[in-house]
Short mmCIF file of C-alpha atoms in Angstrom, two decimals:
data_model
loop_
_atom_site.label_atom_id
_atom_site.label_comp_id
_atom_site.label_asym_id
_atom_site.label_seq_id
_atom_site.Cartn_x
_atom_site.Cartn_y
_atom_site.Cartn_z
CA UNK A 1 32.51 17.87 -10.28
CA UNK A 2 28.88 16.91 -9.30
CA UNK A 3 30.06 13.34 -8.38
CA UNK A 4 32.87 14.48 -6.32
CA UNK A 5 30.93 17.34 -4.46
CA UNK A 6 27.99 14.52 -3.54
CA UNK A 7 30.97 12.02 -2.38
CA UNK A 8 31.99 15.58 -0.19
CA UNK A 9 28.29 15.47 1.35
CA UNK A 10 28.09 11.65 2.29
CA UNK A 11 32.03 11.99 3.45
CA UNK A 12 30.28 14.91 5.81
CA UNK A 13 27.28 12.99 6.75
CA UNK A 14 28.98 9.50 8.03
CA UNK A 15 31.92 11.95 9.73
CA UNK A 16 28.92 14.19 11.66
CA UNK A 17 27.28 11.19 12.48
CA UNK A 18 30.90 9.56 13.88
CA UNK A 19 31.87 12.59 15.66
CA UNK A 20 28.68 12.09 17.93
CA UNK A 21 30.00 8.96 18.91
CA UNK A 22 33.36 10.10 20.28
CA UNK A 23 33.14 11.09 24.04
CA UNK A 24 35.87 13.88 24.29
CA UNK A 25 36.21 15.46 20.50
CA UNK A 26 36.36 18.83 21.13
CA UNK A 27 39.29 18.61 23.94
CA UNK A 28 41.28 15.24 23.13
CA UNK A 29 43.54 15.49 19.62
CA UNK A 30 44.10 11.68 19.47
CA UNK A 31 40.30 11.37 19.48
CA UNK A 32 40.15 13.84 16.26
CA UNK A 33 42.79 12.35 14.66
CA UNK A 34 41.20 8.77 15.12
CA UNK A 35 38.28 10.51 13.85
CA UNK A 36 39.47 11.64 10.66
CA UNK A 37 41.60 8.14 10.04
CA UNK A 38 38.33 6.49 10.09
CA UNK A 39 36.92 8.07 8.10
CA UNK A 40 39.71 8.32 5.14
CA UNK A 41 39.94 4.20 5.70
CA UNK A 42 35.75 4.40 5.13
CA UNK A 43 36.14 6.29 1.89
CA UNK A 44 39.19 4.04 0.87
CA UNK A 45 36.92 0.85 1.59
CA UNK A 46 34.06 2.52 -0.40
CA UNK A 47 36.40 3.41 -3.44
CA UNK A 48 38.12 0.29 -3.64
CA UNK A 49 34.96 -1.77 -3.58
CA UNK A 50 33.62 0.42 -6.74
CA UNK A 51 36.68 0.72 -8.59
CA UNK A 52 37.81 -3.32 -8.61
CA UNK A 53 40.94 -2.98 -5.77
CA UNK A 54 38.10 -4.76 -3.84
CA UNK A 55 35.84 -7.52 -5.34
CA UNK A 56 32.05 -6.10 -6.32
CA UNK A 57 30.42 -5.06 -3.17
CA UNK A 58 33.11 -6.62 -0.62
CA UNK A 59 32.63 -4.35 1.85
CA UNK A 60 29.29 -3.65 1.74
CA UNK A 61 28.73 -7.75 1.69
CA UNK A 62 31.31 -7.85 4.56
CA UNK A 63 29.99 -5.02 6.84
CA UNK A 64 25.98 -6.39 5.96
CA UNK A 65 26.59 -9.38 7.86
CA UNK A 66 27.14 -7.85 11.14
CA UNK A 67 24.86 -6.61 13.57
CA UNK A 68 25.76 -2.88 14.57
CA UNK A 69 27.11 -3.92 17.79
CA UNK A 70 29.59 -6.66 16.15
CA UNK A 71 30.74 -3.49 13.65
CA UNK A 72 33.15 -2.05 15.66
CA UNK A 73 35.05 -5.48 15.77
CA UNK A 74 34.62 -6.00 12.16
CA UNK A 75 35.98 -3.10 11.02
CA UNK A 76 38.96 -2.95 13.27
CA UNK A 77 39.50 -6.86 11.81
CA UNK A 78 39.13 -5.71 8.67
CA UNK A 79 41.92 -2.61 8.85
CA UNK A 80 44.41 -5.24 10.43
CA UNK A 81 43.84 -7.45 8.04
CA UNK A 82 44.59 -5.09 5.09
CA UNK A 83 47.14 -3.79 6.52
CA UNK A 84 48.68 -7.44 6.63
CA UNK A 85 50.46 -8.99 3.70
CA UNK A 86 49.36 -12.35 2.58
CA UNK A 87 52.18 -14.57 3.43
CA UNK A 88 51.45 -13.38 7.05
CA UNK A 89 47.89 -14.01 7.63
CA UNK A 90 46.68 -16.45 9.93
CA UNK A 91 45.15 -18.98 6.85
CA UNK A 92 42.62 -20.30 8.98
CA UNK A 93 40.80 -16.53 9.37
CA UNK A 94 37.50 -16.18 8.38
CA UNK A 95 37.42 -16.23 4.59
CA UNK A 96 35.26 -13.21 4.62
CA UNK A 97 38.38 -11.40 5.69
CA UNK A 98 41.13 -13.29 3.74
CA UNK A 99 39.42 -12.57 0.31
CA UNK A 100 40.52 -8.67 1.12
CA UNK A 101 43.84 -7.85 -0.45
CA UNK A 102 46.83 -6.31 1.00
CA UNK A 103 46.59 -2.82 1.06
CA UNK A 104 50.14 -1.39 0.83
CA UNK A 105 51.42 2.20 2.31
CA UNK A 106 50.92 2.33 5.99
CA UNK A 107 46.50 3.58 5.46
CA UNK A 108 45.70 0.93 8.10
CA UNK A 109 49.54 0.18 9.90
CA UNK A 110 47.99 1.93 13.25
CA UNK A 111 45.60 -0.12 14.74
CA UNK A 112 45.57 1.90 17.82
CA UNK A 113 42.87 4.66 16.68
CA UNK A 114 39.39 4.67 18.60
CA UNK A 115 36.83 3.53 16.79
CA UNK A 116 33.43 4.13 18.53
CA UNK A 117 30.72 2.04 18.66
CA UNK A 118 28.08 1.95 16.01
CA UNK A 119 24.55 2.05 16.16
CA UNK A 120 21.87 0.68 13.29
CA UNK A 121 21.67 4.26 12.00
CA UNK A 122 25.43 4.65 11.55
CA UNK A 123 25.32 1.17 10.07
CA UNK A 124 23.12 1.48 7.70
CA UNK A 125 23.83 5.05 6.48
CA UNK A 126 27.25 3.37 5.44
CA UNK A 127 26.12 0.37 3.84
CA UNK A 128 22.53 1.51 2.55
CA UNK A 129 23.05 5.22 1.43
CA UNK A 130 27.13 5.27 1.28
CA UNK A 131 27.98 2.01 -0.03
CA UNK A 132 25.08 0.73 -2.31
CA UNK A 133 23.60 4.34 -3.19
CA UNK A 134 26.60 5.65 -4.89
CA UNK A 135 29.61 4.65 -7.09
CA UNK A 136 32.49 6.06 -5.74
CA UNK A 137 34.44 4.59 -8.57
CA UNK A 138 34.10 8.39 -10.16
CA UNK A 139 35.38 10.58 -7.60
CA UNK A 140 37.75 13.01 -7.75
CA UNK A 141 41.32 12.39 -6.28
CA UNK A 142 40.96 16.00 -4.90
CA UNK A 143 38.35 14.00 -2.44
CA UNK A 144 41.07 11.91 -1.05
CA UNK A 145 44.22 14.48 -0.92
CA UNK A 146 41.66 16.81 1.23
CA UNK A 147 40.43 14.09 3.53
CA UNK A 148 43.98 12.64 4.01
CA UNK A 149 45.61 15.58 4.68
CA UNK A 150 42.95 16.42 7.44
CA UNK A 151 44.16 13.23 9.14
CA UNK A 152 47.76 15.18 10.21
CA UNK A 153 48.60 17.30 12.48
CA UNK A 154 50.42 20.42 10.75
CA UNK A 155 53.37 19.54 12.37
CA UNK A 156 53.83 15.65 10.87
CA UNK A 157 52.23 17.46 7.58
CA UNK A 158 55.12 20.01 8.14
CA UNK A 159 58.06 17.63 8.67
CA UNK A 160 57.62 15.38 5.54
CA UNK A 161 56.01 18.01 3.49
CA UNK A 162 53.06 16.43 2.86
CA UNK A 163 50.73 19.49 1.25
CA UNK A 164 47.58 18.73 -0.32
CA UNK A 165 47.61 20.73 -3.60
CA UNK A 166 44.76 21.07 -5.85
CA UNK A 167 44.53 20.33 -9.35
CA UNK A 168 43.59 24.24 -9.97
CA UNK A 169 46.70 25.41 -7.69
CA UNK A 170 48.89 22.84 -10.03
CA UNK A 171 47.42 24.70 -13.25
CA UNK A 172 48.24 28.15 -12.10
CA UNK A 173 52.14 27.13 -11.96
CA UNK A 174 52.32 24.77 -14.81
CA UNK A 175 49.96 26.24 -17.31
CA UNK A 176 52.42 29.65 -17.40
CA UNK A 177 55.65 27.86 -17.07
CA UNK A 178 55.17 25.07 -20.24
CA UNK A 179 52.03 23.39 -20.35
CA UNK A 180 50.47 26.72 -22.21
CA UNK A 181 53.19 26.82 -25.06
CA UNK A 182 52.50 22.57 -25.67
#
């Protein structure tokens, strides 16, 4: 519980300090919704690099070697390329990139959402206090079906019934039904 609710606070500090970033958040939907993509593919990055999907400290290693105004490039670079399956990658890509796996189930098939600019501050929240100051290798799934379900619009959420539910909300239908009598 403590490890999940200190993921929730950096999850809130990189997204405040995103938001500022974005010209028209308040008015334009497609900007929100880029918003919130970002930063589900940022916590994705950050648990796959502590929980061995990633090799130990990949992203960090691979977002330290840019300079905050080469970032925006990297990471869009990086999201195409895990969103591409090995036998179509361009084999002469940077290795950097090519040592990523293929990350399956459509997290990083749009390659159309804005990504602002970065700054040093933004950069090095993410790598310094996000990605080396905590193991996100211990976080609670309830992190990622909250953050990924604020990535859709209630009507695409509607449509394929995709509902967040809670591991307490599961309990108080199981537990009565069967789960109490085992």
């Amino acid at each position: 519980m403590e490890v999940s609710f200190k993921a929730g606070e950096l999850v809130g500090k990189i997204y405040d300090l995103l938001s500022k970033k974005y010209n028209n958040l308040d008015s334009d939907e497609y900007e929100q919704k880029s918003l919130n993509i970002l930063c589900v593919r940022l916590v994705f990055c950050l648990y796959a690099e502590d929980s061995g999907i990633f090799s130990h400290n990949q992203f960090y290693d691979y977002m330290k070697s840019f300079k905050a105004e080469n970032s925006r490039t990297a990471l869009k670079e990086l999201f195409k390329m895990l969103d591409t399956k090995y036998e179509d990658r361009d084999r002469y890509e940077n290795e950097k990139l090519l040592a990523f796996p293929y990350v399956n189930g459509g997290l990083f098939s749009d390659e159309n959402i804005l990504i602002p600019q970065l700054d040093e501050n933004i950069l090095a929240t993410l790598i310094i206090s996000i990605s080396r100051g905590f193991d996100w290798s211990e976080i609670s799934p309830t992190i990622f079906g909250a953050v990924f379900e604020s990535t859709l619009n209630p009507e695409t959420r509607r449509s394929g019934g995709m509902h967040y539910t809670s591991v307490e909300n599961i309990h108080k239908v199981i537990d009565p039904l069967f789960l109490s009598d085992l």
